[in-house]
CSV table of C-alpha atoms and ligand atoms in Angstrom, one decimal:
chain,number,residue,atom,x,y,z
A,1,MET,CA,-15.0,-16.5,-5.2
A,2,ARG,CA,-12.3,-16.0,-3.7
A,3,PRO,CA,-9.6,-17.2,-1.3
A,4,LYS,CA,-11.2,-16.3,2.0
A,5,PRO,CA,-8.0,-14.7,2.7
A,6,MET,CA,-7.8,-12.1,0.0
A,7,GLN,CA,-11.6,-11.2,0.3
A,8,GLU,CA,-11.0,-10.7,4.3
A,9,PHE,CA,-7.8,-8.4,3.9
A,10,LEU,CA,-10.6,-6.2,0.7
A,11,ASP,CA,-12.8,-5.6,2.7
A,12,ALA,CA,-11.3,-4.2,5.3
A,13,ILE,CA,-8.4,-2.7,3.5
A,14,ILE,CA,-11.9,-0.6,1.5
A,15,SER,CA,-14.2,-0.5,4.9
A,16,ALA,CA,-11.1,1.1,6.1
A,17,ALA,CA,-10.2,3.7,3.3
A,18,ASP,CA,-13.9,4.5,3.1
A,19,TYR,CA,-13.4,5.6,7.0
A,20,TYR,CA,-10.3,7.5,5.9
A,21,VAL,CA,-10.0,8.9,2.7
A,22,THR,CA,-10.7,12.9,2.6
A,23,ASP,CA,-9.8,14.0,0.0
A,24,PRO,CA,-12.5,14.4,-2.2
A,25,ASN,CA,-10.5,13.0,-5.4
A,26,GLY,CA,-9.2,10.2,-3.3
A,27,LYS,CA,-13.3,9.5,-2.8
A,28,GLU,CA,-14.1,9.4,-6.1
A,29,SER,CA,-10.7,6.9,-6.6
A,30,LEU,CA,-11.8,4.9,-4.0
A,31,ALA,CA,-15.8,4.7,-5.2
A,32,LYS,CA,-14.3,3.3,-8.8
A,33,ILE,CA,-12.1,1.7,-6.6
A,34,ARG,CA,-14.8,-0.5,-4.8
A,35,ALA,CA,-16.8,-0.8,-7.1
A,36,ALA,CA,-14.7,-3.1,-9.2
A,37,LEU,CA,-13.6,-5.1,-6.4
A,38,GLN,CA,-17.1,-5.9,-6.7
A,39,THR,CA,-16.0,-8.7,-9.5
A,40,PRO,CA,-13.4,-10.6,-8.9
A,41,SER,CA,-10.7,-11.4,-11.2
A,42,LYS,CA,-8.6,-14.2,-12.0
A,43,MET,CA,-6.3,-15.3,-9.2
A,44,SER,CA,-2.9,-15.7,-9.8
A,45,ASP,CA,-1.1,-19.8,-8.9
A,46,GLY,CA,2.5,-19.1,-8.7
A,47,ALA,CA,3.5,-18.8,-4.6
A,48,GLY,CA,4.4,-16.6,-2.0
A,49,ALA,CA,8.0,-14.9,-2.4
A,50,GLN,CA,9.6,-13.9,1.3
A,51,LEU,CA,9.8,-11.4,2.7
A,52,PRO,CA,14.0,-9.6,3.1
A,53,ILE,CA,13.0,-7.4,5.8
A,54,ARG,CA,10.6,-9.3,7.3
A,55,ASP,CA,12.1,-8.0,11.0
A,56,SER,CA,10.7,-4.7,10.0
A,57,LEU,CA,6.9,-5.9,9.4
A,58,GLU,CA,6.9,-7.8,12.5
A,59,GLU,CA,7.8,-4.5,13.9
A,60,VAL,CA,5.5,-2.1,13.1
A,61,ALA,CA,2.7,-4.5,12.1
A,62,ILE,CA,1.2,-5.9,15.8
A,63,PRO,CA,-2.3,-5.6,15.8
A,64,SER,CA,-2.2,-4.9,19.5
A,65,HIS,CA,-0.7,-1.2,18.8
A,66,PHE,CA,-3.3,0.4,16.0
A,67,HIS,CA,-6.2,1.9,18.8
A,68,ALA,CA,-8.8,2.3,15.9
A,69,PRO,CA,-10.5,-0.7,15.2
A,70,GLU,CA,-10.3,-0.5,11.6
A,71,LEU,CA,-6.5,-0.3,11.1
A,72,ARG,CA,-6.4,-3.4,13.6
A,73,HIS,CA,-8.6,-5.1,11.0
A,74,LEU,CA,-6.4,-4.5,8.4
A,75,VAL,CA,-3.5,-5.3,9.9
A,76,GLU,CA,-4.9,-9.1,11.2
A,77,THR,CA,-6.2,-9.3,7.5
A,78,PHE,CA,-2.7,-7.6,5.8
A,79,LEU,CA,-1.1,-10.7,8.6
A,80,ARG,CA,-3.6,-13.8,7.8
A,81,LEU,CA,-2.5,-12.3,3.5
A,82,GLU,CA,0.6,-12.4,3.9
A,83,PRO,CA,2.4,-15.1,2.9
A,84,MET,CA,1.0,-15.5,-0.2
A,85,LEU,CA,2.2,-12.2,-1.1
A,86,ASN,CA,5.2,-12.1,-3.7
A,87,TRP,CA,7.6,-9.5,-2.2
A,88,ARG,CA,9.7,-7.9,-4.6
A,89,ARG,CA,12.4,-5.3,-5.5
A,90,ARG,CA,11.9,-2.6,-7.4
A,91,SER,CA,13.4,-1.7,-10.8
A,92,GLY,CA,13.6,1.3,-12.3
A,93,ASP,CA,14.8,4.9,-11.6
A,94,MET,CA,16.6,5.1,-8.7
A,95,SER,CA,17.2,8.9,-8.6
A,96,CYS,CA,16.9,10.3,-5.0
A,97,ALA,CA,16.8,6.7,-3.4
A,98,SER,CA,18.9,6.4,-0.1
A,99,ALA,CA,22.1,4.0,-0.6
A,100,ASN,CA,20.4,1.5,1.2
A,101,PHE,CA,17.1,0.7,-0.1
A,102,ALA,CA,18.1,-1.2,-2.0
A,103,GLU,CA,17.8,-4.3,0.5
A,104,GLY,CA,16.2,-0.9,2.5
A,105,HIS,CA,12.9,-1.6,1.3
A,106,ALA,CA,10.3,-4.2,-0.2
A,107,ASN,CA,6.7,-3.8,-2.6
A,108,ALA,CA,4.4,-6.6,-2.7
A,109,ASN,CA,1.2,-6.4,-5.6
A,110,ILE,CA,-2.2,-7.7,-3.5
A,111,VAL,CA,-4.8,-6.6,-6.1
A,112,GLY,CA,-3.4,-6.0,-10.3
A,113,PRO,CA,-0.6,-6.7,-13.1
A,114,GLY,CA,1.7,-9.1,-10.9
A,115,GLY,CA,-1.3,-9.4,-8.6
A,116,ILE,CA,-3.0,-12.2,-6.2
A,117,GLU,CA,-5.2,-11.0,-8.1
A,118,TRP,CA,-4.5,-10.2,-11.8
A,119,ARG,CA,-6.4,-7.5,-13.2
A,120,THR,CA,-5.6,-4.3,-14.6
A,121,ASP,CA,-7.8,-1.8,-13.8
A,122,VAL,CA,-7.3,-2.0,-9.9
A,123,TRP,CA,-3.6,-1.5,-8.2
A,124,LEU,CA,-4.2,-2.3,-4.5
A,125,GLY,CA,-0.1,-3.0,-3.4
A,126,VAL,CA,1.4,-2.2,0.5
A,127,THR,CA,5.0,-0.5,1.0
A,128,LEU,CA,7.6,-1.8,3.5
A,129,LEU,CA,10.1,0.2,4.3
A,130,SER,CA,13.3,-0.5,6.8
A,131,PRO,CA,14.2,2.0,8.9
A,132,ASN,CA,15.7,5.6,7.8
A,133,VAL,CA,15.6,4.1,3.9
A,134,ARG,CA,14.1,6.9,0.8
A,135,TYR,CA,12.1,5.4,-1.4
A,136,PRO,CA,13.0,7.1,-5.4
A,137,ASP,CA,11.2,9.8,-6.4
A,138,HIS,CA,8.6,8.1,-9.1
A,139,SER,CA,5.8,8.3,-10.9
A,140,HIS,CA,3.3,6.5,-12.5
A,141,PRO,CA,-0.5,7.2,-15.4
A,142,PRO,CA,-2.6,5.8,-13.2
A,143,GLU,CA,-4.0,8.1,-9.4
A,144,GLU,CA,-3.1,6.9,-6.9
A,145,THR,CA,-4.8,7.3,-3.1
A,146,TYR,CA,-2.0,6.0,-0.3
A,147,LEU,CA,-3.1,4.3,3.4
A,148,VAL,CA,-0.6,4.5,5.6
A,149,LEU,CA,-0.3,2.8,8.7
A,150,SER,CA,3.1,4.3,10.2
A,151,ASN,CA,5.4,6.8,11.3
A,152,GLY,CA,7.4,7.8,7.9
A,153,SER,CA,7.5,11.1,5.8
A,154,PHE,CA,6.0,11.6,2.0
A,155,CYS,CA,6.1,13.9,-0.7
A,156,HIS,CA,4.1,14.6,-4.5
A,157,GLY,CA,4.9,17.4,-7.1
A,158,ASP,CA,6.2,20.5,-4.9
A,159,SER,CA,5.2,19.6,-1.8
A,160,GLU,CA,7.9,19.7,1.8
A,161,TRP,CA,8.1,16.3,3.1
A,162,PHE,CA,4.5,15.9,5.3
A,163,GLU,CA,4.1,13.1,8.2
A,164,PRO,CA,0.4,11.6,7.7
A,165,GLY,CA,0.6,9.1,10.5
A,166,ILE,CA,-1.3,6.2,11.8
A,167,GLY,CA,-4.1,6.4,9.5
A,168,GLY,CA,-3.6,9.0,7.6
A,169,THR,CA,-4.3,9.4,4.0
A,170,PHE,CA,-3.3,11.4,0.8
A,171,TYR,CA,-4.1,11.9,-3.3
A,172,ASN,CA,-1.3,11.6,-5.6
A,173,SER,CA,-2.6,12.5,-9.5
A,174,PRO,CA,-1.8,11.0,-12.1
A,175,GLY,CA,1.6,11.2,-13.4
A,176,ILE,CA,3.0,13.1,-10.2
A,177,VAL,CA,6.5,12.8,-9.3
A,178,HIS,CA,6.1,11.2,-5.3
A,179,ALA,CA,8.2,9.4,-2.5
A,180,MET,CA,8.5,9.0,0.7
A,181,ARG,CA,11.0,7.5,3.6
A,182,SER,CA,10.7,6.2,7.3
A,183,ASP,CA,12.3,7.7,10.1
A,184,SER,CA,13.7,5.6,12.7
A,185,THR,CA,11.7,3.0,12.9
A,186,PRO,CA,9.7,0.4,9.9
A,187,LEU,CA,7.3,2.5,6.8
A,188,LEU,CA,4.5,0.6,6.4
A,189,ALA,CA,2.0,1.4,4.1
A,190,PHE,CA,-0.9,0.4,1.3
A,191,TRP,CA,-2.2,2.3,-1.9
A,192,LEU,CA,-4.8,1.6,-3.6
A,193,LEU,CA,-4.8,3.4,-7.8
A,194,TRP,CA,-7.8,3.3,-10.0
A,195,ALA,CA,-6.5,2.2,-13.9
A,196,GLY,CA,-9.8,1.6,-15.5
A,197,ALA,CA,-11.6,3.6,-17.4
A,198,GLU,CA,-13.1,6.4,-16.4
B,1,LIG,FE1,2.8,5.6,-6.8
């Protein structure tokens, strides 16, 4: 049995992703993630770590601002889970990051290595950027589907910057280089990675 805030959040994000993901590869990845998450894994016993950019979360995660019921419910469940999250700064390669990146971002793994629920097959987490922050170019072996809950721009591979918009989704193939940047408002996005066996 999962703690109630975790189960309610996972139900909400899977159902929002089911609704919003359109890319066939993203749908296929999501089906594996959904099936794997039917089996709960070990919960971490560590306490949460404070979010350093709380003002940005308060500006962007206001349930009543979301007209779509799936997204409003997702934000509500996320806010109930948020005190348990272990917010952290990214380490490693900072290529192309803006100078304000270090103090202008926070990531939290919700499920996966270092997550509240420890597992290796699904990595599910969240990124928050303060206004006018550019995340570094990065890549990882697992495929990834993004669900975006704010304004902000993204790029992957040799694409131009694109704006998925609120409820927008896109798929990153394994190993593709990708990045994101906020505009004059904070950026909030969830990512769902499939790292399990085929
Ligand atoms: Fe990624």
